[in-house]
Amino acid sequence: MESHFPSDKNAPSKFSKEEDEISPKTLETCRDMVSALPRENGWKAYGDICFYQGFWCYSYLLEGAIFAQDHYKAQPTDIFICSVPKSGTTWLKSLTFAIVTRTQFDNSTSPLLNQNPHNCVPLLEIDFSRKGIKPEPGSLPLMSTHLPYASLPKSIIDSGLQEPMSLEETFELFCKGFSDYGPYWDHLLGYWKASLEQPEKILFLKYEDLIKDTSFYVKKMAEFMGYPFSLEEEKEGKIQDIVQFCSFENMSNLEISKTGKYSSDSILVEIKTLYRKGKIGDWKNCLTPEMAERLDKITEQKLGEFGLSFAKNDA
């Protein structure tokens, strides 16, 4: 993924390829660290998941994460989209990208029409670390990561697959914390606590809230990121335009979403697999009542005392 945007002087890329490669010795050190970590079977065919700094992560991503911890230098204008995998990341990336670039593109020229949101908003663990790509001052400030809060680079805090596992096997691993960037509840709690301590720096969003009142949260996100909508933009319906353009129905029905593929490091993924249903409460069609009760109990045990809760009929 050398280029994230079409050639456009108004949309400078966040990254540029360094002429000299990252020192193989540095990356080799990261690989050596990962090879010595505790391991468990993961959900997918990306290899085992490794335990590092209290969380589980696939080794190919963890190597990049460790490298980023030492080398990524956050800029004051950087905006990080942090999420647990499969929690609405694709949608959130499209919304933030559309907000930040709304003066450069409209609904007929947006790169989101022919590029997946993951190509428009790079992933720290791969694009910075694995590919030797470094940020340029003055470029688009968006970056994403699945890393837990405690594992973010210090500069940020300071400023083809095998057959899938059965649902039962996957569920059991999830409950035990053996999921990508898990345990899930610890991942949430890290950002929740940080958002309470630094509300001016961290905006904590719930998928259910975002889907119930998208316009309200798009406006709130724009203000938080430093790209507030003007009164004129609001009167012209710009917020609603972005909400509609980035809606599940619109994004999932784009030709690129139906037939395109997304390269995540060396793994090629069909873009259509990134879009499930986008519905609140669809868990009822997948989980048994016993599974739901178990998840509710774990959630209450892990998060309840910290004031973080989720409506049971929405979860």
C-alpha atoms as one frame of an Amber mdcrd trajectory, in Angstrom:
protein
   0.000   0.000   0.000   2.398   2.637  -1.246  -0.239   5.301  -1.853  -3.330
   5.892   0.220  -4.926   8.607  -1.908  -5.119   9.540  -5.565  -2.519  12.005
  -6.732  -3.917  15.282  -5.464  -2.044  18.261  -4.151  -4.922  18.913  -1.776
  -4.728  15.450  -0.207  -1.112  14.801   0.783  -0.417  11.269   1.889   0.294
  10.668   5.544   3.288   8.581   4.557   6.242   8.465   2.237   8.540   5.518
   1.589  11.999   5.972   3.017  14.724   5.508   0.396  16.809   3.486   2.779
  15.173   0.424   4.341  14.603  -0.007   8.047  17.533  -1.759   9.654  16.974
  -5.535   9.375  18.698  -5.877  12.738  16.059  -3.750  14.423  13.198  -5.772
  12.993  15.045  -8.989  13.718  15.279  -7.970  17.363  11.497  -7.544  17.438
  11.021 -10.972  15.870  13.337 -12.528  18.419  11.332 -10.955  21.232   8.081
 -12.284  19.813   9.476 -15.783  19.264  10.211 -16.056  22.989   6.716 -14.991
  24.165   4.021 -17.344  25.572   1.703 -18.659  22.842  -1.825 -19.987  22.421
  -3.960 -21.119  19.498  -5.582 -18.152  17.775  -8.936 -17.715  16.006  -7.626
 -17.696  12.458  -4.877 -18.977  10.227  -2.519 -16.076  10.903  -0.514 -18.194
  13.312  -0.521 -18.454  17.083  -1.333 -15.491  19.294   1.378 -14.290  21.653
   1.072 -12.737  25.113   2.732  -9.337  25.491   2.142  -6.569  28.030  -1.009
  -8.249  29.290  -2.659  -8.820  25.887  -2.806 -11.460  23.143  -1.847 -10.592
  19.573  -0.805 -12.377  16.381   2.953 -12.469  15.989   3.032 -10.767  12.563
   1.261  -7.749  14.046   3.092  -7.833  17.353   6.475  -7.489  15.672   5.296
  -4.235  14.111   3.699  -3.067  17.339   6.923  -3.503  19.309   8.860  -1.664
  16.626   6.340   1.196  16.671   6.606   1.489  20.449  10.268   2.377  20.098
  10.249   4.391  16.889   6.923   6.116  16.270   7.046   9.823  17.076   3.537
  11.217  17.354   2.810  14.702  16.042   0.565  17.087  18.029  -1.972  16.990
  15.188  -2.161  13.182  14.933  -5.625  11.674  15.304  -5.670   8.003  16.300
  -8.636   5.700  15.711  -8.272   2.993  18.352 -10.592  -0.007  18.401 -10.933
  -3.672  19.170 -11.014  -5.641  15.896 -14.503  -6.213  14.444 -16.156  -3.499
  16.530 -17.117  -1.104  13.727 -13.591  -0.095  12.691 -14.312   0.058   8.955
 -17.285   2.374   9.501 -15.418   4.581  11.958 -12.509   4.940   9.535 -14.820
   5.990   6.713 -16.579   8.557   8.929 -13.378  10.141  10.236 -11.807  10.202
   6.778 -14.915  11.817   5.278 -15.011  14.429   8.051 -11.369  15.419   7.765
 -11.289  15.516   3.938 -14.725  17.060   3.309 -13.238  20.276   1.884 -11.058
  18.288  -0.545 -13.564  15.726  -1.814 -17.302  15.391  -2.262 -19.416  12.257
  -2.591 -18.479  11.912  -6.259 -14.705  12.277  -5.839 -13.967  10.685  -2.448
 -11.243   8.011  -2.444 -13.713   5.934  -0.423 -15.536   5.260  -3.694 -12.699
   3.126  -5.027 -10.539   2.382  -1.992 -11.367   0.511   1.161 -11.358   2.681
   4.320  -8.439   0.587   5.575  -6.395   1.836   2.629  -7.348   5.431   3.360
  -6.564   5.297   7.080  -3.353   3.325   7.701  -2.713   0.842  10.512   0.185
   1.623  12.841   1.207  -1.996  13.332   1.660  -2.567   9.598   2.008   0.657
   7.620   4.522   2.297   9.936   6.287  -0.723  11.347   6.136  -3.502   8.795
   6.533  -1.441   5.631   9.116   1.111   6.697   6.738   4.019   6.021   7.085
   7.137   8.148   4.799  10.153   8.649   5.389  13.492   6.988   4.591  16.805
   8.734   1.510  18.542   7.378  -0.079  15.442   5.871  -3.445  13.886   6.663
  -3.367  13.313  10.446  -5.371  10.066  10.599  -3.879   6.806  11.869  -5.474
   3.660  13.259  -4.444   0.907  15.648  -5.904  -2.070  17.465  -3.300  -1.816
  20.215  -4.538  -1.566  23.812  -4.002   1.789  25.489  -1.166   0.471  27.671
   0.731  -0.744  24.596   0.554   2.450  22.518   3.879   4.098  21.686   4.822
   6.403  24.549   4.871   9.438  22.257   1.141   8.988  21.560   0.203   8.809
  25.234   2.406  11.733  25.963   0.981  13.749  23.054  -5.693 -16.586   2.270
  -7.276 -18.374   5.127  -8.002 -21.818   6.463 -11.494 -22.992   7.353 -12.790
 -20.846  10.226 -13.223 -22.241  13.699 -16.657 -23.194  14.915 -18.597 -20.553
  16.813 -18.354 -22.654  19.968 -14.551 -22.870  19.776 -14.235 -19.174  18.967
 -16.594 -18.211  21.781 -14.644 -20.245  24.336 -11.345 -18.645  23.341 -12.932
 -15.187  23.459 -14.259 -15.734  26.992 -10.811 -16.858  28.121  -9.233 -13.735
  26.641  -7.463 -15.561  23.811  -8.649 -13.265  21.025  -6.822 -10.853  18.745
  -5.658  -7.903  20.896  -7.560  -9.445  23.816  -8.686  -9.867  26.496 -11.525
  -7.794  25.032 -12.662  -6.335  28.346  -9.166  -5.257  29.374  -8.763  -3.585
  25.988 -11.933  -1.544  26.523 -11.064  -0.709  30.104  -7.676   0.761  29.215
  -9.191   3.344  26.870 -12.193   3.942  29.136 -10.010   4.847  32.110  -7.781
   7.012  29.940 -10.814   8.845  28.517 -11.970   9.681  32.036  -8.525  10.962
  32.964  -7.933  12.866  29.698 -11.325  13.642  28.104  -9.761  16.389  26.004
  -7.450  13.859  24.334  -9.523  10.659  24.159 -13.075  10.359  22.846 -14.597
   7.015  23.873 -17.354   5.845  21.507 -19.762   2.928  21.703 -20.895   1.323
  18.463 -24.500   1.173  19.690 -24.532   4.911  20.435 -22.951   5.755  17.099
 -25.455   3.735  15.120 -28.474   5.102  17.061 -27.593   8.786  16.612 -24.952
   8.965  13.910 -25.442  12.646  13.054 -24.954  13.723  16.658 -21.730  11.765
  17.019 -20.353  12.791  13.629 -20.712  16.409  14.759 -19.117  15.538  18.097
 -16.241  13.672  16.431 -15.596  16.587  14.072 -15.375  19.020  16.993 -13.128
  16.678  18.948 -10.729  16.183  16.025 -10.480  19.908  15.389 -12.553  19.871
  12.185 -15.882  21.357  13.410 -18.717  21.912  10.977 -19.568  25.538  10.304
 -23.142  26.767  10.647 -23.275  27.074   6.877 -22.185  23.448   6.467 -24.842
  22.323   8.921 -27.553  24.284   7.092 -26.414  22.785   3.786 -26.788  19.277
   5.261 -23.100  18.374   5.174 -23.369  16.236   8.299 -26.238  14.226   6.817
 -24.313  13.875   3.548 -21.387  12.261   5.373 -23.686  10.038   7.424 -25.443
   8.799   4.289 -22.260   8.414   2.250 -20.541   6.406   5.017 -23.628   4.384
   5.902 -23.404   0.603   5.992 -25.828   0.306   3.093 -23.879   2.683   0.850
 -20.351   1.535   1.694 -21.141  -2.188   1.532 -22.798  -1.795  -1.873 -19.903
   0.005  -3.547 -18.317  -2.025  -6.341 -14.952  -1.995  -4.545 -16.649  -3.523
  -1.490 -18.351  -6.250  -3.495 -15.445  -7.384  -5.658 -12.256  -5.802  -4.311
  -9.555  -7.219  -2.085  -7.615  -5.621   0.731  -3.985  -6.462   1.444  -3.259
  -6.670   5.165   0.503  -7.125   5.141   0.996 -10.423   3.266  -2.599 -11.555
   3.738  -5.165 -10.840   1.013  -8.696 -10.328   2.343 -11.906  -9.916   0.363
 -13.315  -6.495   1.272 -16.873  -7.839   1.462 -15.861  -9.860   4.544 -15.263
  -6.584   6.418 -18.982  -5.822   6.244 -21.245  -8.061   8.300 -24.768  -6.703
   8.922 -24.266  -3.466  10.832 -27.286  -4.204  13.028 -27.645  -3.822  16.791
 -28.763  -6.995  18.554 -27.896  -9.427  15.737 -26.067 -11.513  18.343 -29.463
 -13.088  19.070 -29.211 -14.865  15.709 -25.775 -16.270  16.546 -25.429 -16.867
  20.281 -27.463 -19.108  22.548 -29.104 -17.604  25.656 -26.487 -19.419  27.738
 -23.667 -17.798  25.767 -25.250 -14.362  26.140 -25.664 -14.849  29.891 -22.030
 -15.862  30.233 -20.858 -12.789  28.347 -23.080 -10.536  30.447 -21.613 -11.951
  33.651 -18.031 -11.507  32.457 -18.785  -7.967  31.289 -20.306  -6.999  34.615
 -17.443  -8.599  36.527 -14.738  -6.920  34.440 -16.277  -3.500  33.778 -19.107
  -2.879  36.223 -17.100  -1.356  39.048 -15.546   1.158  36.646 -18.853   2.586
  35.432 -18.596   1.145  31.915 -21.747  -0.666  30.875 -23.575  -1.793  27.753
 -27.311  -2.276  27.360 -27.941  -6.031  27.412 -30.538  -5.908  24.689 -28.064
  -4.096  22.398 -24.844  -5.994  23.075
